[in-house]
Amino acid sequence: MIKRTVAIGLSTVLVLGMIGCSNNKENANNDVTNIKVEAREALPGEWSQDLTREEVAELNKEILSRVEETATFYGLDYEITEEVKEDTNGLSINDNHINIDIEDPEPNRIESMYYGFKQYGTDLASGELVMKISSILDKKAIEEEGTFDFGATSFSTFSEAFTGVTGRDYSELNQQIYDMITGNNNVTTIENNLDGVRETISITDDFLLYTLQTKEYQFK
C-alpha cells in the first residue's frame, strides 16, 4: 500500500502559453466534475506502484473519509454519488464521488470540489483517483497583499486529505502561484509530482483549477 511520509519529493513542470478558458463568472461556476482530466503517463513514486482494484478501493475509502471530515470541519455541505455514464467515445465510466458546490463563493476560496474513484469499461478494467478544486480569484486583493499562501487555504487541507501527508513546505509553490497571478511570468500551469500523484495548478483570467490525479491503475 502507499507509504505516508512527510517529506515529498517535488519535480515541477512549468507550462507556458495561453489556455483557452472564459473568465465569465457563470462559466466558472460550472461544476468541476465537468472539467476533463487528461490521462497521462504515470509519474515515479509510491502511488504509481501496481495495485489491485481492492487495494485502490481501500485507498478510496480512506481518502473519502478524510475528505468528509475536512468538509465537515469547514461546515461545507456535500453530496456523495455513484453514477455510471459514458464519455464522448462511448467508454463506460463508474464514478463514485463526493462533490461540494458553493452557490455564492467568496473570492480566493473554494467554489467547488470533486473527489472520486473512477473505474473505466463495462468490466471495470481500470481506475484512478482524482480530486479537482476550483476558485474564483480576486487578483487585485492578492497583489495588494503581496503574497499567496496556499498552505493557509482549504485547498491545502483537502490536498492533504487526498495524500494523507501533512507538513508540506508550500513556499516555492506559493511564489509560483503568485507569479502566475501577477503576470510576472508566462506560466499558465504548474505540475508537481507528489510521490506518484500528479498535482496540477492552472490559472486562466480569474479562474484557478487545482487537480490531483493518480495514474490509471490496470485491474485486469
Coordinates of C-alpha atoms in Angstrom, one line a residue:
M1 CA 0.0 0.0 0.0
I2 CA 1.0 3.7 -0.2
K3 CA 3.6 4.8 2.4
R4 CA 2.7 8.1 4.1
T5 CA 5.7 10.3 4.6
V6 CA 6.1 14.0 5.5
A7 CA 8.9 14.5 3.0
I8 CA 7.5 14.8 -0.5
G9 CA 9.9 14.9 -3.5
L10 CA 8.6 17.5 -5.9
S11 CA 9.5 17.7 -9.6
T12 CA 7.9 20.8 -11.1
V13 CA 6.9 21.4 -14.7
L14 CA 6.0 24.9 -15.7
V15 CA 3.8 25.0 -18.8
L16 CA 4.0 28.1 -20.9
G17 CA 1.4 29.6 -23.1
M18 CA -2.3 30.5 -23.0
I19 CA -5.2 28.2 -22.0
G20 CA -8.5 28.9 -23.7
C21 CA -10.9 29.4 -20.9
S22 CA -13.6 32.0 -20.3
N23 CA -13.4 34.4 -17.4
N24 CA -17.2 34.6 -17.4
K25 CA -18.4 34.0 -13.8
E26 CA -21.3 31.9 -15.0
N27 CA -18.9 29.5 -16.9
A28 CA -16.6 29.4 -14.0
N29 CA -19.4 28.3 -11.7
N30 CA -19.9 25.1 -13.7
D31 CA -19.4 22.0 -11.6
V32 CA -15.7 21.0 -11.7
T33 CA -16.9 17.4 -12.4
N34 CA -17.4 18.6 -15.9
I35 CA -13.8 19.5 -16.4
K36 CA -11.9 16.7 -18.1
V37 CA -8.7 15.5 -16.6
E38 CA -6.3 14.4 -19.3
A39 CA -4.8 10.9 -18.9
R40 CA -1.0 11.0 -18.9
E41 CA 1.9 8.7 -18.3
A42 CA 2.4 7.5 -14.8
L43 CA 4.9 9.5 -12.6
P44 CA 7.5 7.8 -10.5
G45 CA 6.7 7.3 -6.8
E46 CA 4.8 5.1 -4.3
W47 CA 1.4 6.0 -5.8
S48 CA 2.5 4.6 -9.1
Q49 CA 3.0 1.0 -8.0
D50 CA 0.7 -1.6 -9.4
L51 CA -2.4 -2.0 -7.2
T52 CA -5.4 -4.3 -7.3
R53 CA -9.0 -3.0 -7.5
E54 CA -9.4 -4.0 -3.9
E55 CA -6.3 -2.0 -2.8
V56 CA -7.4 1.1 -4.7
A57 CA -10.9 0.7 -3.3
E58 CA -9.5 0.6 0.2
L59 CA -7.4 3.8 -0.5
N60 CA -10.5 5.5 -1.8
K61 CA -12.4 4.6 1.3
E62 CA -9.6 6.1 3.5
I63 CA -9.4 9.3 1.3
L64 CA -13.2 9.7 1.2
S65 CA -13.4 9.5 5.0
R66 CA -10.7 12.2 5.3
V67 CA -12.4 14.4 2.7
E68 CA -15.7 14.1 4.5
E69 CA -14.1 15.1 7.8
T70 CA -12.5 18.1 6.1
A71 CA -15.8 19.3 4.6
T72 CA -17.4 18.9 8.0
F73 CA -14.6 20.9 9.6
Y74 CA -15.2 23.8 7.3
G75 CA -19.0 23.5 7.6
L76 CA -19.5 22.7 3.9
D77 CA -22.4 20.7 2.6
Y78 CA -21.5 17.8 0.4
E79 CA -23.1 15.1 -1.7
I80 CA -21.9 11.5 -2.3
T81 CA -23.0 10.0 -5.5
E82 CA -22.3 6.8 -7.6
E83 CA -23.2 7.1 -11.2
V84 CA -22.5 5.2 -14.4
K85 CA -22.1 7.3 -17.6
E86 CA -20.4 7.3 -20.9
D87 CA -17.7 9.6 -22.2
T88 CA -17.7 11.1 -25.8
N89 CA -16.1 7.9 -27.1
G90 CA -18.7 5.7 -25.6
L91 CA -16.5 4.4 -22.8
S92 CA -18.4 3.4 -19.7
I93 CA -17.3 5.2 -16.5
N94 CA -18.4 4.2 -13.0
D95 CA -17.9 7.3 -11.0
N96 CA -18.1 7.1 -7.2
H97 CA -17.5 10.6 -5.9
I98 CA -18.1 13.3 -3.3
N99 CA -19.0 16.8 -4.5
I100 CA -19.1 20.3 -2.9
D101 CA -20.7 23.1 -4.9
I102 CA -20.9 26.6 -3.2
E103 CA -23.6 28.8 -4.7
D104 CA -22.1 32.2 -3.8
P105 CA -18.4 31.6 -3.1
E106 CA -16.1 34.2 -1.6
P107 CA -13.1 35.2 -3.8
N108 CA -10.0 33.2 -3.2
R109 CA -11.9 30.5 -1.5
I110 CA -13.3 27.1 -2.7
E111 CA -16.0 27.4 -5.3
S112 CA -16.5 23.7 -5.9
M113 CA -14.7 20.5 -5.1
Y114 CA -14.8 17.0 -6.5
Y115 CA -13.1 13.8 -5.3
G116 CA -13.8 10.5 -6.9
F117 CA -12.8 6.9 -7.7
K118 CA -13.4 6.5 -11.5
Q119 CA -13.4 3.0 -13.0
Y120 CA -13.4 2.5 -16.7
G121 CA -15.1 0.0 -19.0
T122 CA -18.1 -2.2 -18.5
D123 CA -15.8 -4.8 -16.9
L124 CA -14.2 -2.1 -14.6
A125 CA -10.8 -3.0 -16.0
S126 CA -9.0 0.1 -14.8
G127 CA -9.5 3.1 -12.5
E128 CA -8.0 6.2 -11.0
L129 CA -8.4 8.6 -8.0
V130 CA -9.0 12.2 -8.9
M131 CA -9.5 15.5 -7.0
K132 CA -10.5 18.8 -8.6
I133 CA -11.0 22.1 -6.8
S134 CA -11.9 25.4 -8.4
S135 CA -11.8 29.0 -7.1
I136 CA -12.5 32.5 -8.4
L137 CA -9.6 34.7 -7.7
D138 CA -9.5 38.3 -6.5
K139 CA -6.2 39.2 -8.2
K140 CA -6.2 42.8 -7.0
A141 CA -6.5 41.7 -3.4
I142 CA -3.7 39.2 -3.8
E143 CA -1.4 41.7 -5.5
E144 CA -2.1 44.2 -2.7
E145 CA -1.4 41.5 -0.1
G146 CA 1.9 40.8 -1.9
T147 CA 1.7 37.1 -1.4
F148 CA -0.4 33.9 -2.0
D149 CA -0.4 31.5 0.9
F150 CA -1.5 28.1 -0.4
G151 CA -1.0 26.5 3.0
A152 CA -3.5 28.9 4.6
T153 CA -6.3 27.9 2.3
S154 CA -8.7 24.9 2.4
F155 CA -7.1 23.8 -0.9
S156 CA -4.1 22.5 1.1
T157 CA -6.3 20.8 3.7
F158 CA -8.2 18.9 1.0
S159 CA -5.0 18.1 -0.8
E160 CA -3.6 16.6 2.5
A161 CA -6.8 14.6 2.9
F162 CA -6.1 13.0 -0.5
T163 CA -2.4 12.3 0.0
G164 CA -2.5 11.6 3.7
V165 CA 0.6 13.7 4.1
T166 CA 0.9 16.8 6.3
G167 CA 3.7 19.3 7.0
R168 CA 4.4 20.1 3.4
D169 CA 6.6 23.2 2.6
Y170 CA 4.5 25.4 0.2
S171 CA 7.0 28.3 -0.1
E172 CA 8.1 27.5 -3.6
L173 CA 4.6 26.7 -4.8
N174 CA 3.3 30.0 -3.2
Q175 CA 5.8 32.0 -5.2
Q176 CA 5.0 30.2 -8.4
I177 CA 1.3 30.8 -8.0
Y178 CA 1.8 34.4 -7.0
D179 CA 3.9 35.0 -10.2
M180 CA 1.1 33.4 -12.3
I181 CA -1.5 35.7 -10.7
T182 CA 0.5 38.9 -11.1
G183 CA 1.7 38.0 -14.6
N184 CA 5.4 38.1 -13.6
N185 CA 5.9 35.1 -16.0
N186 CA 4.3 33.4 -18.9
V187 CA 3.3 30.4 -16.9
T188 CA -0.3 29.2 -17.0
T189 CA 0.1 25.8 -15.4
I190 CA 2.3 24.2 -12.8
E191 CA 2.7 20.4 -12.4
N192 CA 4.3 18.7 -9.5
N193 CA 5.0 15.0 -8.7
L194 CA 3.8 14.2 -5.2
D195 CA 5.3 10.7 -4.9
G196 CA 3.4 9.5 -7.9
V197 CA 0.4 11.7 -7.7
R198 CA 0.2 14.4 -10.4
E199 CA -0.6 17.8 -8.9
T200 CA -1.7 20.5 -11.4
I201 CA -2.5 24.2 -10.7
S202 CA -3.9 26.1 -13.7
I203 CA -4.9 29.8 -13.7
T204 CA -6.7 31.5 -16.6
D205 CA -8.0 35.0 -16.1
D206 CA -9.6 34.9 -12.6
F207 CA -10.2 31.1 -12.5
L208 CA -8.0 28.7 -10.6
L209 CA -8.2 25.0 -11.0
Y210 CA -6.3 22.6 -8.7
T211 CA -6.1 18.9 -9.6
L212 CA -4.7 15.8 -8.0
Q213 CA -4.6 12.6 -10.1
T214 CA -3.1 9.2 -9.7
K215 CA -2.1 7.0 -12.6
E216 CA -4.8 4.9 -14.2
Y217 CA -4.4 1.5 -12.5
Q218 CA -4.9 -1.6 -14.6
F219 CA -7.0 -4.1 -12.8
K220 CA -7.1 -6.8 -15.5

